[in-house]
Tab-separated table of C-alpha atoms in Angstrom:
chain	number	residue	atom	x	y	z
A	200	UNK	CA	-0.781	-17.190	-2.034
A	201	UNK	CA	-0.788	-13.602	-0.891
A	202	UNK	CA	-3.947	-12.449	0.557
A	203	UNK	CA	-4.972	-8.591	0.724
A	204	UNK	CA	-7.581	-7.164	3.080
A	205	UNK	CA	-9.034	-3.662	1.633
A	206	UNK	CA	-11.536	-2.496	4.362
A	207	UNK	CA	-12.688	0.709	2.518
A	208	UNK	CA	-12.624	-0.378	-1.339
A	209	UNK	CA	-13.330	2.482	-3.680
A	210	UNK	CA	-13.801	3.313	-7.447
A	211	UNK	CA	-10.620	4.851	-8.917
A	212	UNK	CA	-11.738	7.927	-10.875
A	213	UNK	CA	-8.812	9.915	-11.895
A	214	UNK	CA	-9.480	13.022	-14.412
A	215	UNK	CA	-6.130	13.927	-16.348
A	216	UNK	CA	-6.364	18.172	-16.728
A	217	UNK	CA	-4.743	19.937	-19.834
A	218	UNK	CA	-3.420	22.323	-17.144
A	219	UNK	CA	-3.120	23.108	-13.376
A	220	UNK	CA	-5.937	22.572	-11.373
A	221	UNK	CA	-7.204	26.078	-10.794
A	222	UNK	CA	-8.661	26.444	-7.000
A	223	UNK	CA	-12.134	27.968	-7.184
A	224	UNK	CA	-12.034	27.974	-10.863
A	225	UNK	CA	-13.438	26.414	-14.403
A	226	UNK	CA	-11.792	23.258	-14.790
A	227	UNK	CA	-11.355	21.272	-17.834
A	228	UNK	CA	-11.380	17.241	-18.321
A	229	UNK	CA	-9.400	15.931	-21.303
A	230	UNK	CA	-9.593	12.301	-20.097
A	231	UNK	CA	-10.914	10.345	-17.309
A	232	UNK	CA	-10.799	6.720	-16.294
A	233	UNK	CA	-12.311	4.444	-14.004
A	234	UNK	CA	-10.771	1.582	-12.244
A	235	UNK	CA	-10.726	-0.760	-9.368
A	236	UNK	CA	-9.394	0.584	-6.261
A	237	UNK	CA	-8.185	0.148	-3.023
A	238	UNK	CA	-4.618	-0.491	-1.866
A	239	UNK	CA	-5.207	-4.124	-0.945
A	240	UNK	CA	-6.449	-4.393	-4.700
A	241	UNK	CA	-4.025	-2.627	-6.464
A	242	UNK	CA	-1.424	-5.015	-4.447
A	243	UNK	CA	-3.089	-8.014	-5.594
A	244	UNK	CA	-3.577	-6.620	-8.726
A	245	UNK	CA	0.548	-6.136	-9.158
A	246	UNK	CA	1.550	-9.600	-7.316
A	247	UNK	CA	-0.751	-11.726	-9.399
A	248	UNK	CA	0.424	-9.680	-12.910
A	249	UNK	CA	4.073	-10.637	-11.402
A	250	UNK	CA	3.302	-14.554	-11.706
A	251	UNK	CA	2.059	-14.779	-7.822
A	252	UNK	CA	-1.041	-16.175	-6.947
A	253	UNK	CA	-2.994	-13.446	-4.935
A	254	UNK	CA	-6.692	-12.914	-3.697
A	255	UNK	CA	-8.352	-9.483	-2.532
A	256	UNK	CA	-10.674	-9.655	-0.153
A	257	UNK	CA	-13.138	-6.889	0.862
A	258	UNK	CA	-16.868	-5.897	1.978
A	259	UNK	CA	-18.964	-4.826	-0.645
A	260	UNK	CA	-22.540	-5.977	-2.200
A	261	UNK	CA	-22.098	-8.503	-4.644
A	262	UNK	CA	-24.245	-6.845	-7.193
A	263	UNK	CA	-21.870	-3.827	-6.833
A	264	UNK	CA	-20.391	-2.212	-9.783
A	265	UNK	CA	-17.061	-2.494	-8.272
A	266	UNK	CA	-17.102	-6.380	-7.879
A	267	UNK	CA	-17.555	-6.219	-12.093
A	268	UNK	CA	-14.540	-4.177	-12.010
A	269	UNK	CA	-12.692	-6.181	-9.963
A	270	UNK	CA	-13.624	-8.882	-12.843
A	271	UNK	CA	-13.372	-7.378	-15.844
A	272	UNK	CA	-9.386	-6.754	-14.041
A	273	UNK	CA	-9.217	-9.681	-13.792
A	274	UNK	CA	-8.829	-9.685	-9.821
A	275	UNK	CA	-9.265	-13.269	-8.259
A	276	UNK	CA	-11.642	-11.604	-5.068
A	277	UNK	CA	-13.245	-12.949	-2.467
A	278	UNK	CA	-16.376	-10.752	-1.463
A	279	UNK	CA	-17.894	-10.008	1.767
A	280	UNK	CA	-21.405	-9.496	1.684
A	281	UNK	CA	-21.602	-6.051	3.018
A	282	UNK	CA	-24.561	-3.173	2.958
A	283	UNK	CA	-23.756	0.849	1.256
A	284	UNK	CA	-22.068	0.745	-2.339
A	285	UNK	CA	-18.601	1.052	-3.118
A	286	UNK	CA	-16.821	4.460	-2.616
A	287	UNK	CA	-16.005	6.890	-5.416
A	288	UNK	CA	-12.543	8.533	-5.096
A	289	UNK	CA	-11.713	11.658	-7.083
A	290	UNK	CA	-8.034	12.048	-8.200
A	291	UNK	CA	-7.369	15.173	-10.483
A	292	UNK	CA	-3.848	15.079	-12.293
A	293	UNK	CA	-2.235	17.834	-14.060
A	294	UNK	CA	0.359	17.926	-17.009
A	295	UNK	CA	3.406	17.763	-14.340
A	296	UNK	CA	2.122	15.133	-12.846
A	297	UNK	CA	0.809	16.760	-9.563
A	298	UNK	CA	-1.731	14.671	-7.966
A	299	UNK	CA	-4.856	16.544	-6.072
A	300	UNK	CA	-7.053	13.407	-4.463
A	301	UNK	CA	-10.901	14.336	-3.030
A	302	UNK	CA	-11.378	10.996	-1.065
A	303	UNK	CA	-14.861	9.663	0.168
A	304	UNK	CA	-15.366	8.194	3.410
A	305	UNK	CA	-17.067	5.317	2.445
A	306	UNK	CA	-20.393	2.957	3.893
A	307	UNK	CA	-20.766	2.265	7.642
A	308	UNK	CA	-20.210	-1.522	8.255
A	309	UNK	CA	-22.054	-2.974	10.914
A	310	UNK	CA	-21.350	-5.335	13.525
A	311	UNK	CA	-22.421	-8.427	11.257
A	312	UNK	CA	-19.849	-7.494	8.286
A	313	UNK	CA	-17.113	-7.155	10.826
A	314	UNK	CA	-17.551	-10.714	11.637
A	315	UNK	CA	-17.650	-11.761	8.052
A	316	UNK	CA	-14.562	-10.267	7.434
A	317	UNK	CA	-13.019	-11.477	10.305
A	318	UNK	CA	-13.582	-15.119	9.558
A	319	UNK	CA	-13.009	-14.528	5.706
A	320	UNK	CA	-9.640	-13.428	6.522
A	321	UNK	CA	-8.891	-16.286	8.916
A	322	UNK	CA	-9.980	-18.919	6.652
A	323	UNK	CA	-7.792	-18.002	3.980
A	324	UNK	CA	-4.979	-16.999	5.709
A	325	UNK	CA	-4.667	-20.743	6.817
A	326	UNK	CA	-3.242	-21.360	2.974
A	327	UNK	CA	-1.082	-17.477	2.568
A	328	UNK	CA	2.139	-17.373	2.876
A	329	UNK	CA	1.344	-13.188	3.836
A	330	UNK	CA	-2.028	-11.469	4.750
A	331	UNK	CA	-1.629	-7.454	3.662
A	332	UNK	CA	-3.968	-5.079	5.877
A	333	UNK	CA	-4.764	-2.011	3.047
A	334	UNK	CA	-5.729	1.668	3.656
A	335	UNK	CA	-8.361	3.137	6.000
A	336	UNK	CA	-10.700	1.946	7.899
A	337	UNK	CA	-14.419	2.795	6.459
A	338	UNK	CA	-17.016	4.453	9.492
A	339	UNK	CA	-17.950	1.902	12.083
A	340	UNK	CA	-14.587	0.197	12.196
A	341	UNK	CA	-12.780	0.964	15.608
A	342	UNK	CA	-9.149	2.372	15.243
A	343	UNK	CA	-7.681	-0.708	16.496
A	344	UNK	CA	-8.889	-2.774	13.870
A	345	UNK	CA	-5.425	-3.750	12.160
A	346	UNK	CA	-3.877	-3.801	15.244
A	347	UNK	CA	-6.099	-6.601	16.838
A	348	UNK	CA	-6.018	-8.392	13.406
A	349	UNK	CA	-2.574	-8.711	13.451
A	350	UNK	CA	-2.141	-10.116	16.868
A	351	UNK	CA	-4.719	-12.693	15.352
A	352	UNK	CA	-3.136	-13.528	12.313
A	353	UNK	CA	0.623	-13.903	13.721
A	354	UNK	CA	-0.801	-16.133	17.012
A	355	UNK	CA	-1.634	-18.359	13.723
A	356	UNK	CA	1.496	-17.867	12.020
A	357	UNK	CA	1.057	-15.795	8.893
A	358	UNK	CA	3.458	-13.118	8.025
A	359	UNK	CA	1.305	-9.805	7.900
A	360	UNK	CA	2.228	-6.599	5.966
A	361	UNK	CA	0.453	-3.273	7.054
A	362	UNK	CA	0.227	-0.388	4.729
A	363	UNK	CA	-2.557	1.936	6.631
A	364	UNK	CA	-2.131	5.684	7.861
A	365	UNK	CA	-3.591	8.125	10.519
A	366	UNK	CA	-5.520	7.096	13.377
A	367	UNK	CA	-5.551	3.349	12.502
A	368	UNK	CA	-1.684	3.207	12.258
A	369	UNK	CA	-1.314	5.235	15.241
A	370	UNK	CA	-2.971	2.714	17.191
A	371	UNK	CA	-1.372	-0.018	15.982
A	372	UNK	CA	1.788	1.560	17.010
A	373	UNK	CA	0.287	1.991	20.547
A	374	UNK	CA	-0.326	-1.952	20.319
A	375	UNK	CA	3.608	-2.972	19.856
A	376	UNK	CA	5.414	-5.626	20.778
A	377	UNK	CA	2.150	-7.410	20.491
A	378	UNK	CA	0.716	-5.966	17.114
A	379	UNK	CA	3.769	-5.751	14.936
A	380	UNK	CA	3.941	-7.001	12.160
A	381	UNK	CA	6.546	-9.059	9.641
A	382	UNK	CA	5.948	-5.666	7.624
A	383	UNK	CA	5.088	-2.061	7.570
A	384	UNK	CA	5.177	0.367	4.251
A	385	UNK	CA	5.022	3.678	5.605
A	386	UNK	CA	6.063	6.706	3.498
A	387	UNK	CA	8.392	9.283	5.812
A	388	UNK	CA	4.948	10.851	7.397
A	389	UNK	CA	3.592	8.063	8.225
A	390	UNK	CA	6.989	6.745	9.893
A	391	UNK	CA	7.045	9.497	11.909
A	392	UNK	CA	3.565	8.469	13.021
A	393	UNK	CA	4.811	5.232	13.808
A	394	UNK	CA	7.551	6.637	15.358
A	395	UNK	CA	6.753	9.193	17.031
A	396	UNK	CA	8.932	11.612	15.421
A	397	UNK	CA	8.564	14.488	13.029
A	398	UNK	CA	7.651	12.480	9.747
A	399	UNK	CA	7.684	15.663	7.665
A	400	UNK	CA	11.323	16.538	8.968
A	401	UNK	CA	12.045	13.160	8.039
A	402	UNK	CA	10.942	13.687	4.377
A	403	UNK	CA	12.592	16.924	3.944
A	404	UNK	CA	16.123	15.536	5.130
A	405	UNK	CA	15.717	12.701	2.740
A	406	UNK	CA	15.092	14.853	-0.330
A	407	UNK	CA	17.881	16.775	0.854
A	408	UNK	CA	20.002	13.052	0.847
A	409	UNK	CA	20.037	13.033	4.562
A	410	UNK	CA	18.411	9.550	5.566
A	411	UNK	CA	20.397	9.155	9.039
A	412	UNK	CA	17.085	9.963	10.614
A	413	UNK	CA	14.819	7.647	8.877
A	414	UNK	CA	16.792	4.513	9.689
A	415	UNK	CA	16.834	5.773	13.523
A	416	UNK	CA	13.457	5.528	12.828
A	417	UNK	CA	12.852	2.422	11.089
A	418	UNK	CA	15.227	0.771	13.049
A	419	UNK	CA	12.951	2.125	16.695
A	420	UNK	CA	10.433	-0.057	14.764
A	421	UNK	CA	12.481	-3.272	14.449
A	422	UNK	CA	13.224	-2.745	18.643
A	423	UNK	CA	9.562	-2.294	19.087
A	424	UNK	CA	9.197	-5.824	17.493
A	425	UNK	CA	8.715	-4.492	13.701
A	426	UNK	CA	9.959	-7.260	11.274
A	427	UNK	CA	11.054	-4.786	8.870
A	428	UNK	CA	10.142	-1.358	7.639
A	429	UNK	CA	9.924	-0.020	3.655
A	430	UNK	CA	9.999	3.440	3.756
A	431	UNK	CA	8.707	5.167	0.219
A	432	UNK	CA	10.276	8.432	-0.231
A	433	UNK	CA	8.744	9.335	-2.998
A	434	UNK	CA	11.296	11.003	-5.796
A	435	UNK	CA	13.743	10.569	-2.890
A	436	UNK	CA	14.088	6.839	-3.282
A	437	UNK	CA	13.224	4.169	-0.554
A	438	UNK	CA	14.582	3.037	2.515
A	439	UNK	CA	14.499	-0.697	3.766
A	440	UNK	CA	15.579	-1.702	7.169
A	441	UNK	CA	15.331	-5.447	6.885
A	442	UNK	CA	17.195	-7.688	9.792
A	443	UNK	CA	20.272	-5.979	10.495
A	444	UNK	CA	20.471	-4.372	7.405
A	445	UNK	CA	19.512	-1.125	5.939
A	446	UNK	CA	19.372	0.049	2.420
A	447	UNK	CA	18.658	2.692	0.285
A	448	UNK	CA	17.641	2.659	-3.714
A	449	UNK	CA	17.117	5.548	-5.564
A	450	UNK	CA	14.857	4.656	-8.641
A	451	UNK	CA	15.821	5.602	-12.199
A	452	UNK	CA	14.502	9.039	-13.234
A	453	UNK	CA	10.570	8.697	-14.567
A	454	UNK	CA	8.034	11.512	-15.395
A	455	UNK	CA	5.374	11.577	-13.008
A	456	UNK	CA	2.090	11.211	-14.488
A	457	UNK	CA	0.343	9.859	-11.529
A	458	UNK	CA	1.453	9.536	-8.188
A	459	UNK	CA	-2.301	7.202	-7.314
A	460	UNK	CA	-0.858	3.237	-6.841
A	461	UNK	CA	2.698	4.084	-6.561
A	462	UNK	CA	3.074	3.483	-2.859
A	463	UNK	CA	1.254	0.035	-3.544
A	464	UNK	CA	2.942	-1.269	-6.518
A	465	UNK	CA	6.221	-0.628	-4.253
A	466	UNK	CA	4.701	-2.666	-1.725
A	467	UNK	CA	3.948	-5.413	-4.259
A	468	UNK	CA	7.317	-5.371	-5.799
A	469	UNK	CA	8.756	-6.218	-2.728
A	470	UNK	CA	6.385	-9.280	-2.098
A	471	UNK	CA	7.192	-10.312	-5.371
A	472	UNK	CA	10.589	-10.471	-5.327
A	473	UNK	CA	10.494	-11.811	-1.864
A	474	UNK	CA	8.815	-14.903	-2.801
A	475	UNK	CA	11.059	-15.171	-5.497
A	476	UNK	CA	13.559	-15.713	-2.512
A	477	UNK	CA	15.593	-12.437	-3.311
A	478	UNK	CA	17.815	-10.820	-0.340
A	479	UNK	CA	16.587	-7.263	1.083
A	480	UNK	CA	18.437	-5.413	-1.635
A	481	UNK	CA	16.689	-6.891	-4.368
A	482	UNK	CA	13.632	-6.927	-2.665
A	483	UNK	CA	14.544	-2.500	-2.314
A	484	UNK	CA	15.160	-2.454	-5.926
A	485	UNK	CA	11.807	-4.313	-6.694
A	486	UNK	CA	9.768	-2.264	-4.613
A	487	UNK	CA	11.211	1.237	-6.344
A	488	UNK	CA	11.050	0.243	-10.155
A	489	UNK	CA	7.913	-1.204	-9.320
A	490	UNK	CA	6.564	2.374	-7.973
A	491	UNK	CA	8.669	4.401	-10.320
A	492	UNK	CA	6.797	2.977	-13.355
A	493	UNK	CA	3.653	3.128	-11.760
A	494	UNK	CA	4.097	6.812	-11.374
A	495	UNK	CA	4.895	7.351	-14.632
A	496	UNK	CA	1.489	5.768	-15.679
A	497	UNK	CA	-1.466	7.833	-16.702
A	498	UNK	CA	-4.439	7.625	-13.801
A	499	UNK	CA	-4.601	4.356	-11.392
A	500	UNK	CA	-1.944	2.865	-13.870
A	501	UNK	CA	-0.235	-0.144	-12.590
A	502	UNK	CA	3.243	-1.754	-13.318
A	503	UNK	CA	1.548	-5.230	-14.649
A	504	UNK	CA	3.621	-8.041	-15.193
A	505	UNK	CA	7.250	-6.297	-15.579
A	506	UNK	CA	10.337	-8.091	-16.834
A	507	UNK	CA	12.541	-8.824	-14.001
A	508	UNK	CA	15.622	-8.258	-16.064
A	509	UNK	CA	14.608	-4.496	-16.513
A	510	UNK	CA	14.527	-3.902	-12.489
A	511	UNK	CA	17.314	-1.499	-12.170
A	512	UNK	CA	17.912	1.095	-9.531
A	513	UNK	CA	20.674	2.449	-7.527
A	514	UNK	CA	21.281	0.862	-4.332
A	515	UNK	CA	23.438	1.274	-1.172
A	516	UNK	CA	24.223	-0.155	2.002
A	517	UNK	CA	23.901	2.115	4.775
A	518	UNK	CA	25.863	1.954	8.042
C-alpha cells in the first residue's frame, strides 16, 4: 500500500475562461468544477486508478464537505479529526491552457492535531511499502515538519517520497544526510531550492535542451544522501537521477488544458510503475505520460487508470 500525507487539503475549484484572464478586468466563467484536492490526494487518487492499493491521509472535520468529496472519488482516506474547514483553491484556466492559481492558506492546526497526524501516519506506515509527504504545510505547522517526519519514518524503514516546496523543502534540505529521503519530485525551481543553485537558470537551460546542470544538481542530492531525484520540467520533459543512472524523457506532444495535478500524476506514475518492478527508465516514461495527459485534461483532471501499453515517450541515457 502507498500511503499519502496531505497536510493542507483543499477544494479544487478551477474556472475554464473563454479567453485570457484580463488583470483588473470583467471576467467571464464558461465552466467550473469542483474536486478533491491536495497533492497527497491527487497521488492516491492516480496510484489506486493504476491497480495500487493507496490511502490519503489528512486533517480535516469529518463532517467536512471535502471528506464527501474524497468519497464520492472514490478515495480510500483516513481522516484526522482536525478543527477550521477545508481550503478553497482558485485555479483560472484560459483557452491556451495557461494556468493562473489564487491559493488559500488554509486552518491553523493545533498542537493536538499534530499529534494525531503523527501517530496516524506511523500506524499505517507499519503496512506501506512508501509514505508520500504532499504540498505545504497549513499555519501552525513548523517548517521542519517533513523533515523530522522523514527521519521518523526511515528509522522505521519505509521508503518516503517528498513532493513539498518553499520554506518546508528548504528546511528539509538543511536536515540532509539525516532527512533524505528514498524520493524527492521537485520541478527545476524547486531543485534549485534543494540545491542551492539558481532553479530558474536551471529551467531555462532545459527548455533550451541543456540539462547538464540539472543532473549536477540532482546528482548533489544523491551525495547529500537523496535516494533519487524526478525532476518535472514541464513541456521540457523530466529528468530522473536514479542510482547511478540518469535519464531524460521527453513526453509526446499534448495540448495543455490544465497544468493543476500534472506534477502529481508524474509523481504517481512513477510509483506505479515502480511497484510494478520497472527499471528507472520505465519508471521516467511513466511519470511523463502520466503528467502529459493530465495536462491535457480540463480543470483538476487526472490520468485515471491508463493502459500501460499506451505509455510512450522519448527517452535517453545521459552521461
Amino acid at each position: 500500500m502507498i500511503v499519502t500525507l496531505t497536510m493542507n487539503p483543499s477544494v479544487d475549484r478551477t474556472a475554464t475562461l473563454p479567453a485570457p484572464l484580463q488583470v483588473g478586468g470583467v471576467n467571464r466563467i464558461a465552466e467550473i468544477d469542483d474536486s478533491p484536492g491536495g497533492k497527497g490526494v491527487n497521488v492516491a487518487r492516480v496510484v489506486a486508478a493504476g491497480g495500487t492499493a493507496a490511502r490519503a491521509v489528512f486533517p480535516a472535520p469529518a463532517e467536512d464537505p471535502f471528506v464527501a468529496m474524497c468519497a464520492a472519488a472514490e478515495v480510500s482516506t483516513t481522516v484526522v479529526p482536525a478543527d477550521g474547514a477545508v481550503r478553497v483553491n482558485l485555479t483560472a484556466v484560459d483557452p491556451e491552457g495557461t494556468t493562473t492559481k489564487i491559493n488559500a492558506p488554509g486552518p491553523e492546526l493545533d498542537a493536538a492535531t499534530l499529534d494525531r497526524v503523527l501517530t496516524t501516519v506511523a500506524d499505517l506506515a507499519r503496512e506501506a511499502s512508501w509514505v508520500v509527504l504532499c504540498g505545504s504545510l497549513p499555519r501552525g505547522v513548523s517548517d521542519d515538519f517533513y523533515a523530522g517526519l522523514v527521519i521518523e519514518l526511515r528509522s522505521a524503514g519505509v521508503r518516503v517520497a517528498v513532493d513539498t516546496s518553499d520554506a518546508p523543502l528548504a528546511a528539509l534540505a538543511a536536515r540532509f544526510p539525516d532527512a533524505a529521503p528514498d524520493l524527492v519530485k521537485p520541478n527545476g525551481e524547486e531543485l534549485g531550492q534543494l540545491a542551492g543553485v539558481d532553479g530558474v537558470g536551471l529551467e531555462q537551460r532545459a527548455e533550451a535542451g541543456d540539462l547538464a546542470a540539472v543532473v549536477e544538481a540532482a546528482r548533489a542530492l544523491r551525495d547529500k544522501g537523496v535516494g533519487a531525484a524526478l525532476v518535472t520540467l514541464g513541456g521540457a520533459g523530466a529528468v530522473l537521477v536514479d542510482d547511478d543512472e540518469a535519464w531524460f524523457a521527453q513526453a509526446p506532444a499534448v495540448r495543455v488544458r490544465s497544468t493543476v495535478g500534472a506534477g502529481d500524476s508524474s509523481l504517481a506514475g512513477y510509483l506505479l510503475a515502480e511497484a510494478r518492478g520497472l527499471g528507472p527508465a520505465e519508471r521516467l516514461e511513466w511519470a511523463v505520460c502520466h503528467g502529459s495527459v493530465a495536462a491535457s485534461l480540463p480543470g483538476t483532471g487526472l490520468p485515471l487508470g491508463l493502459d500501460p501499453a499506451t505509455l510512450r515517450a522519448t527517452l535517453r541515457r545521459l552521461d
